[in-house]
Short mmCIF file of C-alpha atoms in Angstrom, two decimals:
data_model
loop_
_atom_site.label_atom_id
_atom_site.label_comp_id
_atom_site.label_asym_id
_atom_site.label_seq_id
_atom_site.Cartn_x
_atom_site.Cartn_y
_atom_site.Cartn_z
CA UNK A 1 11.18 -20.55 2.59
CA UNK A 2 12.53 -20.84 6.31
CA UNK A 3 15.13 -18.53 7.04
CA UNK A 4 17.66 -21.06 7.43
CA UNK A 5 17.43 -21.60 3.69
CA UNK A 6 17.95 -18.14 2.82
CA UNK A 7 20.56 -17.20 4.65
CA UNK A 8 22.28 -20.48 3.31
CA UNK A 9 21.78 -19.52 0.04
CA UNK A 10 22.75 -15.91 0.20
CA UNK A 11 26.06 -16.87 2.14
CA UNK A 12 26.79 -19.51 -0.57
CA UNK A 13 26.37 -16.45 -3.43
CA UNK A 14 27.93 -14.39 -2.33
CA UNK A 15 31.11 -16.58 -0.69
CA UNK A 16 30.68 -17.70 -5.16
CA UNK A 17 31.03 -13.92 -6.06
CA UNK A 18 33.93 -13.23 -3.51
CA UNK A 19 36.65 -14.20 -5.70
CA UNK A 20 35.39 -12.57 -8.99
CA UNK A 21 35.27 -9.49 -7.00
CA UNK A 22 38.54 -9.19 -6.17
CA UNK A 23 39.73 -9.76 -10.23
CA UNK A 24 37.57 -7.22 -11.15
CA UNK A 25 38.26 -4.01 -12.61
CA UNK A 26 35.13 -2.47 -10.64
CA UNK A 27 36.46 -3.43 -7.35
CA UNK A 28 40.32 -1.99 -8.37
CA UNK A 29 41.33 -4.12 -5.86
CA UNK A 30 45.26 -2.67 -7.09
CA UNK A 31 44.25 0.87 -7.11
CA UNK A 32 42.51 0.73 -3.49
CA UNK A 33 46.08 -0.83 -2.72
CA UNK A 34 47.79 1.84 -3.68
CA UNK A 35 45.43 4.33 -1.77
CA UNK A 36 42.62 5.21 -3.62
CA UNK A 37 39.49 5.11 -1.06
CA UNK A 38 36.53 3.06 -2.33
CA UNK A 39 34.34 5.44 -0.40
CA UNK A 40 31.59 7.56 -3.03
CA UNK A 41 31.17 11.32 -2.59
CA UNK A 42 27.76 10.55 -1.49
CA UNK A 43 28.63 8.84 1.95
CA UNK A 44 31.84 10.94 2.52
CA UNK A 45 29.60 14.21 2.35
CA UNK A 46 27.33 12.73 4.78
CA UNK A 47 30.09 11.21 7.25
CA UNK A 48 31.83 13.98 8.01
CA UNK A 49 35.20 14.12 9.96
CA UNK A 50 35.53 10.85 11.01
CA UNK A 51 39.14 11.10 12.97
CA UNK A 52 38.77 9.40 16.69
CA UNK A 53 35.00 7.73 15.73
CA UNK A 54 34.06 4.40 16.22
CA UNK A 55 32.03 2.83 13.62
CA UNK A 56 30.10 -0.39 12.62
CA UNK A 57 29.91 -0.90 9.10
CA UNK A 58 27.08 -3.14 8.37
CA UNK A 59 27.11 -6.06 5.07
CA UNK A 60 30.61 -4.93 4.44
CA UNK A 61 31.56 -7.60 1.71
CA UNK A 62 35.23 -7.88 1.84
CA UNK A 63 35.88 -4.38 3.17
CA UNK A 64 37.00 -2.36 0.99
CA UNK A 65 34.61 0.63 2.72
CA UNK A 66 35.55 -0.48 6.25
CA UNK A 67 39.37 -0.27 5.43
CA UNK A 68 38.82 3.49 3.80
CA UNK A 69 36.85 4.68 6.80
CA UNK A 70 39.97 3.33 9.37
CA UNK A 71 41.93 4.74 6.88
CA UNK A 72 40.16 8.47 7.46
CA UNK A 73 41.25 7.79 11.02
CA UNK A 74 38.13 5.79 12.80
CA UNK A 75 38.18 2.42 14.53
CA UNK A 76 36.29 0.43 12.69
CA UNK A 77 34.19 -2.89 12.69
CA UNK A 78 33.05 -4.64 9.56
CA UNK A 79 30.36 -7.35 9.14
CA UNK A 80 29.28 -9.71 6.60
CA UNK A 81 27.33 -12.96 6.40
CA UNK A 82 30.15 -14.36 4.14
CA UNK A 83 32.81 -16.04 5.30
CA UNK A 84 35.52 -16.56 1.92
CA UNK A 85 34.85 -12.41 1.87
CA UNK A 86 35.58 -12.01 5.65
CA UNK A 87 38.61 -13.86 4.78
CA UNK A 88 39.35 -11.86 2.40
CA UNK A 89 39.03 -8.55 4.61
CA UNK A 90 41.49 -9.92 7.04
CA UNK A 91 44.01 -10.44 3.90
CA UNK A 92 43.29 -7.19 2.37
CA UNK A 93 43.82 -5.26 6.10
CA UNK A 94 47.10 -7.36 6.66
CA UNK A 95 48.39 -6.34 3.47
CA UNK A 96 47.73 -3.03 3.75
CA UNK A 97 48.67 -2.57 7.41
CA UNK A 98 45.67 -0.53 8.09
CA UNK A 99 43.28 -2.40 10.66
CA UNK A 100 39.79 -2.54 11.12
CA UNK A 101 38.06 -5.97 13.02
CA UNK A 102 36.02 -8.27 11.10
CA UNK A 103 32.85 -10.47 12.24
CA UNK A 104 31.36 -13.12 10.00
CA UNK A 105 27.58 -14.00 11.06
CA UNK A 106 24.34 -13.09 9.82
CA UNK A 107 23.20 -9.47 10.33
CA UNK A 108 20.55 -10.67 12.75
CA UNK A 109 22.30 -12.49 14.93
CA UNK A 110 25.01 -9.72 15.70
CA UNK A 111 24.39 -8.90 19.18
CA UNK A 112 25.46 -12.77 19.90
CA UNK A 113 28.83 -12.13 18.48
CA UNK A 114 29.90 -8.16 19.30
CA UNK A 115 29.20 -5.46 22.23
CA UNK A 116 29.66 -2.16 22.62
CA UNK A 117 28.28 0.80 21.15
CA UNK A 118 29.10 3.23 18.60
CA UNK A 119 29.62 6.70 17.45
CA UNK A 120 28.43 6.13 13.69
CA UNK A 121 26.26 2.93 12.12
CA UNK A 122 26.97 2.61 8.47
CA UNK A 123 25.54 0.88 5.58
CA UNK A 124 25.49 1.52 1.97
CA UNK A 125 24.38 0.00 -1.63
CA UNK A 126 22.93 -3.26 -2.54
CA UNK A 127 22.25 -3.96 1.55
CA UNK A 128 18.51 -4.30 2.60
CA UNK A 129 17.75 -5.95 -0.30
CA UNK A 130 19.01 -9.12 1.58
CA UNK A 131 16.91 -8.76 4.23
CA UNK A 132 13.42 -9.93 5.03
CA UNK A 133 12.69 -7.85 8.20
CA UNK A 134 13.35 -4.21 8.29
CA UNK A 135 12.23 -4.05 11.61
CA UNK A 136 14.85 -6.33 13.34
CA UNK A 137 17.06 -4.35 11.30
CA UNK A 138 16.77 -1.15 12.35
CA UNK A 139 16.31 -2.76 15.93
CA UNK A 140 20.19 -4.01 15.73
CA UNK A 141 20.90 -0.42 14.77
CA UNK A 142 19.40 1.31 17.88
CA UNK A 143 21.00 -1.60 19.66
CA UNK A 144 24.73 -0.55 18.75
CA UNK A 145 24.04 3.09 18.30
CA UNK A 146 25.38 5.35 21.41
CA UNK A 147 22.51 7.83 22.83
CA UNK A 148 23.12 10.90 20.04
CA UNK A 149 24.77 8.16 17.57
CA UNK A 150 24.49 8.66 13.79
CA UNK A 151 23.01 6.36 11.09
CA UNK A 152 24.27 6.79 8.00
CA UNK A 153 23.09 4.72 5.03
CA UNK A 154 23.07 5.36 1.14
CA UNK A 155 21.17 2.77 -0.71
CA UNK A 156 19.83 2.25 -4.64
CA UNK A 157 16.24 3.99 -4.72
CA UNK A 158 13.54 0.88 -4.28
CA UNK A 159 12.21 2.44 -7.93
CA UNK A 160 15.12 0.78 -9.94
CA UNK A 161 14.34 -2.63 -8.54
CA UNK A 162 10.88 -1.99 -9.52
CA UNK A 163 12.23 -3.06 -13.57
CA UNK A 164 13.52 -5.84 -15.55
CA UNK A 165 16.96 -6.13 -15.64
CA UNK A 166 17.23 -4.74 -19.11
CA UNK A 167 14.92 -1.33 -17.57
CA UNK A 168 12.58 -2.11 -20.35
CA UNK A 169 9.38 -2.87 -18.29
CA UNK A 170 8.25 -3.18 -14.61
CA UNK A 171 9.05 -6.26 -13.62
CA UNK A 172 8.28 -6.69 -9.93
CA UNK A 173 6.16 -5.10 -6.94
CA UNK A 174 7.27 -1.61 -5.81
CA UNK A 175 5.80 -3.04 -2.02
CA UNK A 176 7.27 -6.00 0.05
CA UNK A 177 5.37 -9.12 -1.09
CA UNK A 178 7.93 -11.86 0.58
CA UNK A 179 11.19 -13.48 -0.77
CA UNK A 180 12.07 -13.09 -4.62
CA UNK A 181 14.10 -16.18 -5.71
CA UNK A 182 16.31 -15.35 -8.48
CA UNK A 183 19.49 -17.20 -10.64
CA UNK A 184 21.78 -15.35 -12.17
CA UNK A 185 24.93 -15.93 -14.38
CA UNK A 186 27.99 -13.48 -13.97
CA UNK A 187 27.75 -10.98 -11.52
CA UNK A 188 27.22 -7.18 -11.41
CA UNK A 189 31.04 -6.81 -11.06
CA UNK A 190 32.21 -8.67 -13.69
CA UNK A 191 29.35 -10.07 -15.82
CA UNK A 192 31.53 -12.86 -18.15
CA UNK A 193 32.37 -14.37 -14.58
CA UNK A 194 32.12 -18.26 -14.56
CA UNK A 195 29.03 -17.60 -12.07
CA UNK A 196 25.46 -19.86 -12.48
CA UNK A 197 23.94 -19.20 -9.15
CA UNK A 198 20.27 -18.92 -6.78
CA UNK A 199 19.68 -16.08 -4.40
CA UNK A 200 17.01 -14.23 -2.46
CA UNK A 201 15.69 -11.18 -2.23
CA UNK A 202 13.65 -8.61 -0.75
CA UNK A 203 11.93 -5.32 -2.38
CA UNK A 204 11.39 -2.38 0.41
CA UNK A 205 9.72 0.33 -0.24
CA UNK A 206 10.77 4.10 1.31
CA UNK A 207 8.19 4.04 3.80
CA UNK A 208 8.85 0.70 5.25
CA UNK A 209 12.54 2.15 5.28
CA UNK A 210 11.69 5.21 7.22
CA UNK A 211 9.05 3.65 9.66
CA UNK A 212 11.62 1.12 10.80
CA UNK A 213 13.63 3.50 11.76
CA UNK A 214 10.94 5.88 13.37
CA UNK A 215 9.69 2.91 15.57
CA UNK A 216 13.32 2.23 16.57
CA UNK A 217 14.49 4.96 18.63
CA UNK A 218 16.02 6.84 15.42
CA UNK A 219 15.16 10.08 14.28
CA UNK A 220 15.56 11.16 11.07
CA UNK A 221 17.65 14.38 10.14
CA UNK A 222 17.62 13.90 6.42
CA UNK A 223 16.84 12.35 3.44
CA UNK A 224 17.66 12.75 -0.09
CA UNK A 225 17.43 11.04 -3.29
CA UNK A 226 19.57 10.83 -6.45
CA UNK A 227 19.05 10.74 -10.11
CA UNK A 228 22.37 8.71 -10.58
CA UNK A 229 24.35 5.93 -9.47
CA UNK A 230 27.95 5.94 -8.49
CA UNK A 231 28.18 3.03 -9.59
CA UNK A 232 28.05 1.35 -12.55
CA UNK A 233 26.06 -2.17 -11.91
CA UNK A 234 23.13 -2.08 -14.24
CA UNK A 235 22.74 -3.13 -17.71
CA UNK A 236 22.14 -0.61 -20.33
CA UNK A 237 24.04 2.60 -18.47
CA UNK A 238 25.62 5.78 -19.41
CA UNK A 239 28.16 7.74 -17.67
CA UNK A 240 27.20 11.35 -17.83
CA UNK A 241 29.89 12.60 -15.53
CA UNK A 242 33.08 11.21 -14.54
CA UNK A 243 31.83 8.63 -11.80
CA UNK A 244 27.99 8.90 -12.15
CA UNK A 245 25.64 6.66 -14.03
CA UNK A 246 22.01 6.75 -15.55
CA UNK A 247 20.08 4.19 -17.76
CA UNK A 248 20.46 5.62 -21.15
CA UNK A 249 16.87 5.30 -22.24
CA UNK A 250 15.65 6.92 -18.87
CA UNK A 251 17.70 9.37 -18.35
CA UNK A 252 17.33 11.43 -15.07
CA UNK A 253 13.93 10.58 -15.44
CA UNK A 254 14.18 8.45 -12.42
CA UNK A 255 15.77 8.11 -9.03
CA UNK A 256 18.68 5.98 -8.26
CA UNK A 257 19.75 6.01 -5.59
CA UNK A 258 18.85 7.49 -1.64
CA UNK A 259 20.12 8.69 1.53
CA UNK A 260 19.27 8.47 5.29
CA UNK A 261 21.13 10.23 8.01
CA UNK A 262 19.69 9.70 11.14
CA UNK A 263 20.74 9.88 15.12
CA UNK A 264 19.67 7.75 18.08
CA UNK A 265 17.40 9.20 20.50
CA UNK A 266 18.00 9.21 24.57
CA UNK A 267 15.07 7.05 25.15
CA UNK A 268 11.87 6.34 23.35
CA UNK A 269 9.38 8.65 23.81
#
């Protein structure tokens, strides 16, 4: 599979998912409206004071996390490969009279459509997945990262993609063994949606994570995992306490989710 094809087809899903989304009771589209931040206690913890900062927030959807980090008082960037949810961000910021700037193009090909630098990089949940090279990734980090800039990235643990969708069995590679070409009907969001669709995607393990990052001026000042999710996407959950998720049948047997702060060196050494 070329990469023209994937990026095609990942576009097309998700531009299908966009409006779904935006009905659906996980996004509260209404409450988010009203005020409530869709930012997790996870990310906030990590982000700190964010008053004056400029950030990029990187696979953004239709911006529901860019929009509450301008709202916590930073100038913000969003970008997603998917246009009808790039729309959508532009909608959502007009209507809320909060702005934040919005880029639709493929991750990749950023430096051909933005410049500048930033204080904080930040990406979080359901993002590398999408991506073949981890590598050019964490090179179009360094690339918009100021000398000293933060990285800050939550992401589901590369364990839970390890099962079935039911968590009954292992179902796939813990390692990166090229493109996994799935369908799916309904969407994690709302999974009745009128949805039948293709996409592709990527397993990465934590040390291809880390050693991206390592090899691309970016240091790492911490890492942590979870035995939770925030959110809840999978089949099969329980919510233990108010806002945090397991699999029933596993318990906190397993991790769920991870974190990566990390700052951008002077110069590679």
């Amino acid at each position: 599979m070329n990469s023209e094809n994937y990026i095609n087809i990942n576009k097309e899903s998700w531009n299908n998912r966009t409006d779904a989304h935006l009905k659906s009771e996980f996004y509260d589209v209404a409450g988010f409206l009203k005020g409530k931040s869709s930012l997790q206690s996870i990310e906030m913890s990590l982000l700190g004071d964010l008053k004056g900062k400029k950030i990029l927030h990187l696979q953004c959807h239709f911006g529901q996390d860019t929009l509450s980090l301008a709202r916590l008082g930073a100038t913000v960037t969003g970008v997603d490969l998917s246009d009808k949810a790039i729309d959508e961000a532009r909608k959502l910021s007009q209507k809320m009279g909060v702005h934040a700037d919005f880029i639709c193009c493929d991750l990749y090909d950023l430096p051909d459509h933005l410049s500048g630098q930033f204080d904080i990089v930040f990406t979080s949940y359901g993002v590398i997945g999408w991506l073949p090279d981890l590598d050019r990734w964490a090179k179009i980090i360094a690339h918009f990262l100021k000398p000293q800039g933060q990285f800050v990235f939550v992401e589901f643990h590369p364990v839970v993609w390890m099962f079935d969708e039911k968590f009954d069995k292992i179902g796939y590679r813990y390692f990166n063994s090229g493109a996994i070409i799935e369908t799916e009907n309904g969407t994690y969001a709302d999974r009745d949606a009128a949805i039948h669709q293709q996409y592709v995607m990527w397993n990465h393990s934590m040390s291809e994570v880390v050693n991206s990052l390592l090899k691309n001026q970016l240091e790492i000042n911490a890492l942590d995992e979870y035995d939770y999710s925030p959110y809840n996407c999978f089949e099969h959950t329980v919510e233990f306490s108010p806002g945090k998720y397991r699999i029933s049948h596993l318990d906190n047997k397993i991790p769920m989710v991870y974190s990566i702060v990390a700052h951008k060196k002077d110069s590679l050494v």
